[in-house]
mmCIF file of C-alpha atoms in Angstrom:
data_model
loop_
_atom_site.group_PDB
_atom_site.id
_atom_site.type_symbol
_atom_site.label_atom_id
_atom_site.label_comp_id
_atom_site.label_asym_id
_atom_site.label_seq_id
_atom_site.Cartn_x
_atom_site.Cartn_y
_atom_site.Cartn_z
ATOM 1 C CA UNK F 1 0.150 -0.030 -0.169
ATOM 2 C CA UNK F 2 2.574 2.325 1.081
ATOM 3 C CA UNK F 3 4.565 1.941 -2.326
ATOM 4 C CA UNK F 4 1.576 2.592 -4.312
ATOM 5 C CA UNK F 5 0.767 5.882 -2.486
ATOM 6 C CA UNK F 6 4.271 7.273 -2.792
ATOM 7 C CA UNK F 7 4.439 6.278 -6.859
ATOM 8 C CA UNK F 8 0.882 8.191 -7.290
ATOM 9 C CA UNK F 9 3.424 11.054 -5.002
ATOM 10 C CA UNK F 10 1.214 11.023 -1.953
ATOM 11 C CA UNK F 11 3.244 11.704 1.493
ATOM 12 C CA UNK F 12 2.482 8.496 3.603
ATOM 13 C CA UNK F 13 2.882 8.551 7.751
ATOM 14 C CA UNK F 14 1.768 6.103 10.050
ATOM 15 C CA UNK F 15 0.173 6.934 12.965
ATOM 16 C CA UNK F 16 -0.312 4.563 15.679
ATOM 17 C CA UNK F 17 0.565 0.989 16.342
ATOM 18 C CA UNK F 18 3.930 -0.143 17.843
ATOM 19 C CA UNK F 19 7.371 0.033 16.188
ATOM 20 C CA UNK F 20 7.308 -2.801 14.618
ATOM 21 C CA UNK F 21 4.769 -1.333 12.255
ATOM 22 C CA UNK F 22 6.805 0.961 10.285
ATOM 23 C CA UNK F 23 8.908 -1.372 9.197
ATOM 24 C CA UNK F 24 7.248 -2.512 5.836
ATOM 25 C CA UNK F 25 7.339 0.980 5.213
ATOM 26 C CA UNK F 26 10.738 2.310 6.263
ATOM 27 C CA UNK F 27 11.307 -0.896 3.008
ATOM 28 C CA UNK F 28 8.891 1.023 0.616
ATOM 29 C CA UNK F 29 10.687 4.107 1.366
ATOM 30 C CA UNK F 30 13.848 2.493 0.222
ATOM 31 C CA UNK F 31 12.655 0.987 -2.697
ATOM 32 C CA UNK F 32 11.606 4.879 -3.926
ATOM 33 C CA UNK F 33 14.937 6.663 -2.452
ATOM 34 C CA UNK F 34 18.307 5.639 -2.880
ATOM 35 C CA UNK F 35 19.437 7.278 0.663
ATOM 36 C CA UNK F 36 17.398 9.232 3.308
ATOM 37 C CA UNK F 37 17.771 9.553 7.480
ATOM 38 C CA UNK F 38 16.121 8.418 10.065
ATOM 39 C CA UNK F 39 14.850 11.617 13.197
ATOM 40 C CA UNK F 40 14.078 9.027 16.061
ATOM 41 C CA UNK F 41 12.256 10.912 19.172
ATOM 42 C CA UNK F 42 12.608 8.340 21.882
ATOM 43 C CA UNK F 43 12.808 7.182 25.259
ATOM 44 C CA UNK F 44 14.472 4.088 24.251
ATOM 45 C CA UNK F 45 17.501 3.378 21.471
ATOM 46 C CA UNK F 46 15.450 0.012 19.683
ATOM 47 C CA UNK F 47 18.591 -1.529 18.759
ATOM 48 C CA UNK F 48 18.052 -5.345 20.144
ATOM 49 C CA UNK F 49 19.189 -7.859 17.266
ATOM 50 C CA UNK F 50 15.308 -9.321 19.101
ATOM 51 C CA UNK F 51 13.173 -8.544 22.373
ATOM 52 C CA UNK F 52 12.096 -11.986 23.820
ATOM 53 C CA UNK F 53 13.125 -13.566 21.151
ATOM 54 C CA UNK F 54 11.380 -12.568 18.474
ATOM 55 C CA UNK F 55 13.125 -10.519 15.508
ATOM 56 C CA UNK F 56 10.145 -7.696 14.551
ATOM 57 C CA UNK F 57 9.451 -6.129 18.084
ATOM 58 C CA UNK F 58 9.132 -2.760 18.935
ATOM 59 C CA UNK F 59 12.429 -2.904 20.332
ATOM 60 C CA UNK F 60 14.046 -4.361 17.215
ATOM 61 C CA UNK F 61 13.134 -1.167 14.823
ATOM 62 C CA UNK F 62 16.018 0.668 14.471
ATOM 63 C CA UNK F 63 18.040 -1.931 14.210
ATOM 64 C CA UNK F 64 16.331 -3.215 11.361
ATOM 65 C CA UNK F 65 16.218 -0.212 9.826
ATOM 66 C CA UNK F 66 19.315 -0.031 9.461
ATOM 67 C CA UNK F 67 19.822 -3.534 7.444
ATOM 68 C CA UNK F 68 17.949 -1.282 4.601
ATOM 69 C CA UNK F 69 20.874 0.389 2.388
ATOM 70 C CA UNK F 70 19.116 3.461 1.681
ATOM 71 C CA UNK F 71 19.189 4.274 5.969
ATOM 72 C CA UNK F 72 22.239 6.434 5.345
ATOM 73 C CA UNK F 73 21.979 7.938 9.024
ATOM 74 C CA UNK F 74 19.770 7.648 12.218
ATOM 75 C CA UNK F 75 20.294 10.241 14.615
ATOM 76 C CA UNK F 76 18.331 9.537 18.500
ATOM 77 C CA UNK F 77 17.503 11.936 20.137
ATOM 78 C CA UNK F 78 16.827 11.749 23.853
ATOM 79 C CA UNK F 79 17.187 8.101 24.165
ATOM 80 C CA UNK F 80 17.800 7.578 28.221
ATOM 81 C CA UNK F 81 17.131 3.650 28.027
ATOM 82 C CA UNK F 82 19.318 1.281 26.483
ATOM 83 C CA UNK F 83 21.435 -2.274 27.060
ATOM 84 C CA UNK F 84 24.810 -2.992 26.187
ATOM 85 C CA UNK F 85 23.887 -4.534 23.265
ATOM 86 C CA UNK F 86 22.476 -1.787 21.714
ATOM 87 C CA UNK F 87 25.524 0.584 22.870
ATOM 88 C CA UNK F 88 27.495 -2.010 20.951
ATOM 89 C CA UNK F 89 25.376 -1.817 18.065
ATOM 90 C CA UNK F 90 25.785 2.432 18.427
ATOM 91 C CA UNK F 91 29.558 2.197 18.678
ATOM 92 C CA UNK F 92 30.181 0.056 15.609
ATOM 93 C CA UNK F 93 27.631 1.987 13.714
ATOM 94 C CA UNK F 94 31.139 3.938 12.130
ATOM 95 C CA UNK F 95 29.152 7.193 12.395
ATOM 96 C CA UNK F 96 25.650 5.952 10.709
ATOM 97 C CA UNK F 97 24.518 6.333 14.446
ATOM 98 C CA UNK F 98 24.620 9.682 15.641
ATOM 99 C CA UNK F 99 22.617 9.696 19.453
ATOM 100 C CA UNK F 100 21.456 12.835 21.015
ATOM 101 C CA UNK F 101 21.341 10.784 24.843
ATOM 102 C CA UNK F 102 18.323 12.744 27.581
ATOM 103 C CA UNK F 103 21.412 13.199 29.558
ATOM 104 C CA UNK F 104 23.965 15.014 27.719
ATOM 105 C CA UNK F 105 21.009 17.239 26.538
ATOM 106 C CA UNK F 106 20.113 18.710 29.585
ATOM 107 C CA UNK F 107 23.814 19.026 30.630
ATOM 108 C CA UNK F 108 23.885 20.380 27.712
ATOM 109 C CA UNK F 109 21.123 23.470 28.604
ATOM 110 C CA UNK F 110 22.490 23.590 32.165
ATOM 111 C CA UNK F 111 26.198 25.068 30.490
ATOM 112 C CA UNK F 112 24.074 27.510 28.773
ATOM 113 C CA UNK F 113 23.578 26.051 24.988
ATOM 114 C CA UNK F 114 19.701 26.927 23.689
ATOM 115 C CA UNK F 115 17.514 24.042 23.004
ATOM 116 C CA UNK F 116 17.744 26.350 19.774
ATOM 117 C CA UNK F 117 21.546 25.605 19.002
ATOM 118 C CA UNK F 118 21.155 21.834 20.260
ATOM 119 C CA UNK F 119 18.095 21.381 17.338
ATOM 120 C CA UNK F 120 20.956 22.463 14.558
ATOM 121 C CA UNK F 121 23.358 20.313 16.471
ATOM 122 C CA UNK F 122 20.366 17.112 15.628
ATOM 123 C CA UNK F 123 19.963 18.722 12.057
ATOM 124 C CA UNK F 124 23.337 18.776 10.980
ATOM 125 C CA UNK F 125 23.834 15.803 11.438
ATOM 126 C CA UNK F 126 20.874 14.432 9.172
ATOM 127 C CA UNK F 127 20.264 13.743 5.492
ATOM 128 C CA UNK F 128 17.624 16.357 3.353
ATOM 129 C CA UNK F 129 15.275 13.724 3.548
ATOM 130 C CA UNK F 130 14.405 12.143 6.948
ATOM 131 C CA UNK F 131 11.712 9.552 8.061
ATOM 132 C CA UNK F 132 10.954 10.757 12.021
ATOM 133 C CA UNK F 133 9.867 7.993 14.366
ATOM 134 C CA UNK F 134 8.311 9.316 17.089
ATOM 135 C CA UNK F 135 7.492 7.267 20.208
ATOM 136 C CA UNK F 136 5.151 8.976 22.615
ATOM 137 C CA UNK F 137 7.565 7.664 25.271
ATOM 138 C CA UNK F 138 10.145 10.655 23.692
ATOM 139 C CA UNK F 139 8.325 12.894 26.144
ATOM 140 C CA UNK F 140 8.205 12.951 29.554
ATOM 141 C CA UNK F 141 6.536 10.977 31.730
ATOM 142 C CA UNK F 142 3.318 13.661 32.663
ATOM 143 C CA UNK F 143 2.439 14.234 28.808
ATOM 144 C CA UNK F 144 2.015 10.030 28.696
ATOM 145 C CA UNK F 145 0.972 8.502 31.739
ATOM 146 C CA UNK F 146 -0.491 5.761 29.730
ATOM 147 C CA UNK F 147 3.130 4.549 28.358
ATOM 148 C CA UNK F 148 3.783 1.101 28.650
ATOM 149 C CA UNK F 149 7.343 1.705 28.792
ATOM 150 C CA UNK F 150 7.589 5.089 31.035
ATOM 151 C CA UNK F 151 10.944 6.405 31.476
ATOM 152 C CA UNK F 152 12.042 9.401 33.565
ATOM 153 C CA UNK F 153 13.211 12.218 31.842
ATOM 154 C CA UNK F 154 12.687 13.182 28.376
ATOM 155 C CA UNK F 155 11.361 16.400 26.591
ATOM 156 C CA UNK F 156 8.183 18.237 26.701
ATOM 157 C CA UNK F 157 5.501 18.676 23.867
ATOM 158 C CA UNK F 158 6.958 22.381 23.117
ATOM 159 C CA UNK F 159 10.768 21.070 22.563
ATOM 160 C CA UNK F 160 9.559 18.564 20.152
ATOM 161 C CA UNK F 161 7.533 20.801 18.176
ATOM 162 C CA UNK F 162 10.264 23.321 18.051
ATOM 163 C CA UNK F 163 12.641 20.431 16.710
ATOM 164 C CA UNK F 164 10.388 19.173 13.822
ATOM 165 C CA UNK F 165 9.612 22.881 13.243
ATOM 166 C CA UNK F 166 13.181 23.717 12.867
ATOM 167 C CA UNK F 167 13.288 20.604 10.515
ATOM 168 C CA UNK F 168 10.873 21.763 8.429
#
């Protein structure tokens, strides 16, 4: 369906569901575009090879997305919950994965860096064509109290809105 809509020149978006659902759409994008990046706003890195024995789980979506040669860059923002396996994937990605950890963002702000400057740093890591992956738990838990995987920290809605406006 996504391939057909893209061929018709439509802008396609997916809303809702868990992070295992967009892999088919990312595959369709990789057939349409030679190179694109992913901006991932999330509390979790989602870079596990599998989760509880399931290769295509919500915790593996970005690991699987990186298997697509057209995904030239993964830029993660707000990450604050990840395991050793995911840290290894980040380190071995040879620059293909750039992670803006929540703690590093906060330390930069506390040291006087503005959110506008941080947004410019994030955007400078992205190519011209960008797929946006926005997990609700990228926001602070008080913004999404019923998410299944709340994690302390995160961004507020206006920060994300500003980042997306600057990206556009």
